[in-house]
């Protein structure tokens, strides 16, 4: 009897302190910015001041004012209306454009910031959706060409008749900037959710476990997989995020720059995991355009970008690159699905 109660008592004693410890309280903030709901969870003493909550919407507001293609005071708006004249942009816009143009180059134009007139023609900027005819699409596609963007220090030149927007990377860029500020405030545990599946994980959860991020089933409402992140960013692009239906046909907001029409590559979503949220955001859009074959070859060809990807095809096939093995798992209810590891 004695020998059995003693270990039980010891186990209880060992459990007690942990059970009695209060879980740390997060500081939380939800705000609407860049057309989407964003939520922020920050842990630690440094996070528990009002000032911490205040700077997030301020920084986001400032970014939006500079990056929005529809706000008349933004640098992007000025570039789009300059009729071929050089426009001097603020330092942060200059930095973002330089990084994004580099991504356009690396992805061989699968990401192309000059797709904006096509995005507008489909009505994705206003919600007044329409399907342009073949002739209009051919004209729009002929004008999509990021190589025509002149970037010289803070001066940007865009040929008359072209327009650009940074919608495909803005949330990622914002995530990187906010993460920098969070880290500079000595906050070592935080989750920045910039909406539409752009996420930055700072450190781990309190207690040392990685942050767990659910990946949506493009064909349903639930989470299909879970990705574990520690000091890492994640971005998902999917046809299900923004789309409209007409005559039984679904049209989504990610366009193939070659056709100016929704990219139909056989993929339903692409998730990219990498240190930089800007890279996650831009690459998820680009890989969605490329499709599985080309996208996985791109991953093999670019180890220097230090990213991994999880592809979900329209048929429901799930594939992830080797670096996600052990970091990505199937969610509850999806355990019977197969995950193919790409190497
Ligand atoms: P979300 O904005 O929903 O997170 P993405 O990051 O995938 O989605 O970016 C899609 C946005 O980028 C579109 O709304 C459009 O403004 C723009 N866009 C669409 N296709 C492309 C493309 N091939 N290259 C660059 N930008 C694109
Ligand atoms: Mg994107």
Coordinates of C-alpha atoms and ligand atoms in Angstrom, one line a residue:
X1 CA 0.0 0.0 0.0
X2 CA 2.7 2.4 1.1
X3 CA 4.9 1.7 -1.9
X4 CA 2.0 2.7 -4.2
X5 CA 0.9 5.9 -2.5
X6 CA 4.4 7.3 -2.2
X7 CA 5.0 7.6 -6.0
X8 CA 1.5 8.9 -6.4
X9 CA 2.1 11.6 -3.8
X10 CA 5.4 12.5 -5.4
X11 CA 3.8 12.8 -8.7
X12 CA 1.1 15.1 -7.2
X13 CA 3.8 17.3 -5.6
X14 CA 5.6 17.6 -8.9
X15 CA 2.5 18.6 -10.7
X16 CA 1.3 21.0 -8.1
X17 CA 3.7 23.9 -8.6
X18 CA 3.0 23.9 -12.4
X19 CA -0.7 23.7 -11.8
X20 CA -0.7 26.6 -9.4
X21 CA 1.4 28.8 -11.6
X22 CA -0.8 31.3 -13.4
X23 CA -0.5 31.2 -17.2
X24 CA 0.9 34.6 -18.3
X25 CA -1.8 37.0 -19.5
X26 CA -1.4 38.2 -23.1
X27 CA -1.9 41.8 -24.2
X28 CA -4.3 41.6 -27.2
X29 CA -5.3 44.0 -29.9
X30 CA -7.7 43.6 -32.8
X31 CA -7.7 46.2 -35.5
X32 CA -9.0 46.7 -39.1
X33 CA -6.3 47.7 -41.6
X34 CA -5.3 47.0 -45.2
X35 CA -8.8 45.7 -45.9
X36 CA -8.7 43.0 -43.3
X37 CA -9.1 42.2 -39.6
X38 CA -5.7 41.9 -37.9
X39 CA -5.0 40.6 -34.4
X40 CA -2.0 40.8 -32.2
X41 CA -1.1 38.8 -29.1
X42 CA 1.9 39.9 -27.1
X43 CA 3.4 38.4 -23.9
X44 CA 5.6 39.8 -21.2
X45 CA 5.8 42.8 -18.9
X46 CA 7.1 45.0 -21.7
X47 CA 3.8 44.3 -23.6
X48 CA 1.6 45.4 -20.8
X49 CA 1.5 49.2 -21.4
X50 CA -1.0 51.1 -23.3
X51 CA 1.8 52.5 -25.5
X52 CA 2.4 49.1 -26.9
X53 CA -1.2 48.9 -28.1
X54 CA -1.1 52.4 -29.5
X55 CA 1.8 52.1 -31.8
X56 CA 0.5 49.1 -33.8
X57 CA -2.5 50.9 -35.3
X58 CA -0.4 54.0 -35.8
X59 CA 2.3 52.2 -37.7
X60 CA -0.2 50.3 -39.7
X61 CA -2.1 53.5 -40.5
X62 CA 1.1 55.2 -41.7
X63 CA 2.0 52.2 -43.9
X64 CA -1.5 52.1 -45.4
X65 CA -1.3 55.8 -46.2
X66 CA 1.9 55.2 -48.1
X67 CA 1.1 52.0 -49.8
X68 CA -2.5 52.0 -50.8
X69 CA -3.1 52.3 -54.5
X70 CA -6.5 53.9 -54.0
X71 CA -5.6 56.7 -51.5
X72 CA -4.9 59.9 -53.3
X73 CA -2.1 60.9 -50.8
X74 CA -0.1 57.7 -51.2
X75 CA 3.2 57.3 -53.0
X76 CA 1.8 54.4 -55.0
X77 CA -1.2 56.5 -56.2
X78 CA 1.2 59.3 -57.3
X79 CA 3.4 56.8 -59.2
X80 CA 0.3 55.5 -61.0
X81 CA -0.8 59.0 -62.1
X82 CA 2.6 60.4 -63.1
X83 CA 2.2 59.7 -66.8
X84 CA 5.8 58.5 -67.3
X85 CA 7.4 61.2 -65.0
X86 CA 9.8 60.1 -62.2
X87 CA 8.2 60.3 -58.7
X88 CA 10.3 60.6 -55.6
X89 CA 9.0 58.2 -52.9
X90 CA 9.5 57.9 -49.2
X91 CA 12.3 55.7 -48.0
X92 CA 10.1 52.8 -46.8
X93 CA 8.2 52.7 -50.2
X94 CA 11.5 52.8 -52.0
X95 CA 12.8 49.9 -49.9
X96 CA 9.6 47.9 -50.4
X97 CA 9.6 48.5 -54.2
X98 CA 13.2 47.5 -54.5
X99 CA 12.6 44.2 -52.5
X100 CA 9.4 43.5 -54.4
X101 CA 10.9 44.1 -57.9
X102 CA 13.6 41.7 -56.9
X103 CA 10.9 39.1 -56.1
X104 CA 9.3 39.8 -59.4
X105 CA 12.6 39.1 -61.1
X106 CA 13.4 35.9 -59.1
X107 CA 9.9 34.5 -59.8
X108 CA 10.3 35.4 -63.5
X109 CA 7.3 37.6 -63.4
X110 CA 4.9 35.1 -61.7
X111 CA 4.7 38.0 -59.2
X112 CA 4.2 41.2 -61.2
X113 CA 3.2 44.4 -59.4
X114 CA 2.1 45.9 -62.7
X115 CA -0.9 43.5 -62.9
X116 CA -2.9 46.3 -61.2
X117 CA -5.0 47.5 -64.2
X118 CA -6.1 43.9 -64.7
X119 CA -7.0 43.5 -61.0
X120 CA -9.1 46.7 -61.4
X121 CA -10.7 45.5 -64.7
X122 CA -12.0 42.4 -62.9
X123 CA -13.5 44.6 -60.2
X124 CA -11.4 43.3 -57.3
X125 CA -10.6 46.8 -56.1
X126 CA -14.2 48.0 -55.9
X127 CA -16.2 44.8 -55.5
X128 CA -18.1 45.5 -58.7
X129 CA -17.0 42.3 -60.3
X130 CA -17.1 41.6 -64.1
X131 CA -15.5 39.2 -66.5
X132 CA -13.5 41.1 -69.2
X133 CA -13.7 39.6 -72.7
X134 CA -10.8 37.9 -74.5
X135 CA -9.8 41.1 -76.4
X136 CA -9.7 43.2 -73.2
X137 CA -7.7 40.5 -71.4
X138 CA -5.1 40.4 -74.2
X139 CA -4.7 44.2 -74.1
X140 CA -4.4 44.1 -70.3
X141 CA -1.9 41.2 -70.4
X142 CA 0.3 43.1 -72.9
X143 CA 0.7 45.9 -70.5
X144 CA 1.8 43.8 -67.5
X145 CA 5.5 44.0 -67.3
X146 CA 7.4 44.7 -64.1
X147 CA 10.7 45.2 -66.1
X148 CA 9.3 48.5 -67.4
X149 CA 9.3 49.9 -63.9
X150 CA 12.3 52.3 -63.5
X151 CA 13.7 52.3 -60.0
X152 CA 16.5 54.7 -59.3
X153 CA 17.1 55.3 -55.6
X154 CA 14.0 57.1 -54.3
X155 CA 12.8 57.9 -57.8
X156 CA 10.3 55.5 -59.5
X157 CA 9.2 55.8 -63.1
X158 CA 6.3 54.0 -64.7
X159 CA 5.5 54.3 -68.4
X160 CA 2.2 56.1 -69.1
X161 CA -0.7 53.7 -69.3
X162 CA 0.7 51.3 -66.7
X163 CA -0.2 51.1 -63.0
X164 CA 1.3 49.2 -60.1
X165 CA 0.2 48.1 -56.7
X166 CA 1.8 46.3 -53.8
X167 CA -1.3 44.4 -52.6
X168 CA 0.4 41.1 -53.0
X169 CA 3.2 42.0 -50.5
X170 CA 1.9 44.8 -48.3
X171 CA 0.7 42.8 -45.4
X172 CA 4.0 40.8 -45.4
X173 CA 6.0 44.0 -45.4
X174 CA 3.9 45.4 -42.6
X175 CA 4.5 42.2 -40.6
X176 CA 8.2 42.5 -41.0
X177 CA 8.2 46.1 -39.8
X178 CA 5.9 45.4 -36.8
X179 CA 8.1 42.4 -35.9
X180 CA 11.1 44.7 -35.9
X181 CA 9.4 47.1 -33.5
X182 CA 8.1 44.3 -31.3
X183 CA 11.6 42.9 -31.0
X184 CA 13.1 46.3 -30.3
X185 CA 10.8 46.6 -27.3
X186 CA 12.3 43.4 -25.9
X187 CA 9.1 41.5 -26.3
X188 CA 10.2 37.9 -27.0
X189 CA 6.9 36.1 -27.3
X190 CA 4.2 37.4 -29.7
X191 CA 2.0 36.4 -32.5
X192 CA 1.2 39.0 -35.2
X193 CA -1.7 37.9 -37.4
X194 CA -2.0 40.4 -40.2
X195 CA -5.2 38.8 -41.6
X196 CA -5.7 36.7 -44.8
X197 CA -3.1 34.2 -43.5
X198 CA -0.1 36.5 -43.1
X199 CA 1.5 35.7 -39.8
X200 CA 4.7 36.5 -37.9
X201 CA 5.6 34.4 -34.9
X202 CA 8.0 36.1 -32.5
X203 CA 9.9 33.6 -30.3
X204 CA 7.8 30.8 -28.9
X205 CA 4.6 30.6 -26.9
X206 CA 5.2 31.4 -23.2
X207 CA 6.6 28.2 -21.8
X208 CA 8.7 27.4 -24.9
X209 CA 6.4 25.6 -27.2
X210 CA 6.2 26.7 -30.8
X211 CA 3.3 28.7 -32.0
X212 CA 0.8 26.5 -33.9
X213 CA -0.9 28.0 -37.0
X214 CA -3.9 26.4 -38.7
X215 CA -3.9 26.1 -42.5
X216 CA -7.4 26.4 -43.9
X217 CA -8.9 23.6 -46.0
X218 CA -9.4 25.5 -49.3
X219 CA -12.5 23.3 -49.9
X220 CA -14.1 23.9 -46.5
X221 CA -14.2 26.0 -43.4
X222 CA -12.0 24.0 -41.1
X223 CA -8.2 23.7 -40.6
X224 CA -6.6 21.0 -42.6
X225 CA -3.1 21.2 -41.2
X226 CA -1.1 22.8 -38.4
X227 CA 2.3 24.4 -38.9
X228 CA 4.6 25.0 -35.9
X229 CA 6.5 28.3 -36.0
X230 CA 9.3 29.7 -33.8
X231 CA 10.7 33.0 -34.9
X232 CA 9.3 32.5 -38.3
X233 CA 6.7 34.0 -40.7
X234 CA 4.0 32.3 -42.7
X235 CA 1.8 33.4 -45.7
X236 CA -1.0 31.7 -47.5
X237 CA -2.4 32.6 -50.9
X238 CA -5.5 30.8 -52.0
X239 CA -8.3 31.2 -54.6
X240 CA -10.9 30.9 -51.8
X241 CA -9.7 34.1 -50.0
X242 CA -11.3 36.5 -52.5
X243 CA -13.4 35.5 -55.4
X244 CA -16.7 35.9 -57.2
X245 CA -18.9 33.6 -59.1
X246 CA -20.6 34.2 -62.5
X247 CA -22.4 31.7 -64.6
X248 CA -21.3 28.9 -62.4
X249 CA -17.6 29.8 -62.9
X250 CA -15.4 30.9 -60.0
X251 CA -12.9 33.8 -60.5
X252 CA -10.4 34.7 -57.9
X253 CA -8.1 37.6 -57.2
X254 CA -4.7 36.1 -57.9
X255 CA -4.0 36.7 -61.6
X256 CA -1.7 35.1 -64.0
X257 CA 0.4 38.0 -65.5
X258 CA 0.6 36.1 -68.8
X259 CA -3.2 36.1 -69.3
X260 CA -4.5 38.8 -67.0
X261 CA -7.0 36.2 -65.9
X262 CA -7.3 34.3 -62.6
X263 CA -4.3 31.9 -62.3
X264 CA -5.5 28.4 -62.9
X265 CA -2.5 26.3 -62.0
X266 CA -4.3 23.4 -60.4
X267 CA -3.5 24.7 -56.9
X268 CA -6.1 25.7 -54.3
X269 CA -3.6 27.3 -51.9
X270 CA 0.0 27.7 -51.2
X271 CA 1.5 28.4 -47.8
X272 CA 5.1 29.7 -47.5
X273 CA 7.1 29.6 -44.3
X274 CA 10.2 31.8 -44.1
X275 CA 12.0 34.2 -41.8
X276 CA 10.7 37.2 -43.8
X277 CA 6.9 37.9 -44.0
X278 CA 7.4 39.9 -47.1
X279 CA 9.0 36.9 -48.8
X280 CA 6.1 34.6 -47.5
X281 CA 3.5 37.0 -48.9
X282 CA 5.1 37.6 -52.3
X283 CA 6.2 34.0 -52.8
X284 CA 2.8 32.5 -51.8
X285 CA 1.2 34.6 -54.6
X286 CA 3.9 33.7 -57.1
X287 CA 3.9 30.0 -56.3
X288 CA 0.1 29.9 -56.6
X289 CA 0.6 31.3 -60.2
X290 CA 3.4 28.9 -61.0
X291 CA 1.5 25.7 -59.9
X292 CA 2.9 22.6 -58.3
X293 CA 5.5 21.4 -60.8
X294 CA 7.1 24.8 -61.4
X295 CA 6.6 25.9 -57.8
X296 CA 8.4 22.9 -56.3
X297 CA 11.2 23.2 -58.8
X298 CA 11.5 26.9 -57.8
X299 CA 11.9 25.7 -54.2
X300 CA 14.7 23.3 -55.3
X301 CA 16.4 26.0 -57.3
X302 CA 16.4 28.6 -54.6
X303 CA 17.8 27.3 -51.3
X304 CA 19.2 30.8 -50.7
X305 CA 15.7 32.1 -50.1
X306 CA 15.4 29.8 -47.0
X307 CA 11.7 29.1 -47.5
X308 CA 9.5 26.0 -47.3
X309 CA 6.1 25.6 -48.8
X310 CA 2.9 23.6 -48.4
X311 CA 0.8 23.1 -51.5
X312 CA -2.8 22.0 -51.6
X313 CA -4.1 21.1 -55.0
X314 CA -7.6 21.6 -56.3
X315 CA -8.0 17.8 -56.0
X316 CA -7.2 18.0 -52.3
X317 CA -3.7 16.6 -52.6
X318 CA -1.3 17.9 -49.9
X319 CA 2.4 18.3 -50.5
X320 CA 5.1 20.0 -48.4
X321 CA 8.8 20.7 -48.9
X322 CA 11.3 18.7 -46.9
X323 CA 11.9 21.5 -44.4
X324 CA 8.4 21.3 -43.1
X325 CA 8.7 17.6 -42.2
X326 CA 8.1 17.4 -38.5
X327 CA 6.9 21.0 -38.4
X328 CA 3.6 20.5 -40.3
X329 CA 1.0 18.0 -39.3
X330 CA -2.6 17.1 -40.3
X331 CA -5.3 18.7 -38.2
X332 CA -8.0 16.9 -36.3
X333 CA -10.4 15.3 -38.7
X334 CA -7.8 15.1 -41.5
X335 CA -5.6 12.5 -40.0
X336 CA -6.4 10.0 -42.7
X337 CA -5.1 12.3 -45.5
X338 CA -1.7 11.7 -47.0
X339 CA 1.1 14.3 -47.1
X340 CA 3.7 13.9 -49.8
X341 CA 7.1 15.3 -48.9
X342 CA 8.9 17.0 -51.8
X343 CA 12.7 16.7 -51.9
Ligands
LIG1 P1 -4.3 38.7 -50.2 O1 -4.2 40.1 -50.5 O2 -5.6 38.2 -50.3 O3 -3.5 38.3 -49.0 P2 -2.2 37.9 -52.0 O4 -1.1 38.2 -51.1 O5 -2.1 36.6 -52.7 O6 -3.6 37.9 -51.4 O7 -2.2 39.1 -53.1 C1 -3.2 39.2 -54.0 C2 -3.3 40.6 -54.4 O8 -2.2 41.0 -55.2 C3 -4.5 40.8 -55.4 O9 -5.6 41.3 -54.6 C4 -4.0 41.8 -56.4 O10 -4.1 43.1 -55.9 C5 -2.5 41.5 -56.5 N1 -2.2 40.5 -57.5 C6 -3.0 39.5 -58.0 N2 -2.2 38.7 -58.8 C7 -0.9 39.2 -58.8 C8 0.3 38.8 -59.3 N3 0.4 37.7 -60.2 N4 1.4 39.5 -59.0 C9 1.3 40.6 -58.2 N5 0.2 41.0 -57.6 C10 -0.9 40.3 -57.9
LIG2 MG1 0.8 37.5 -51.3

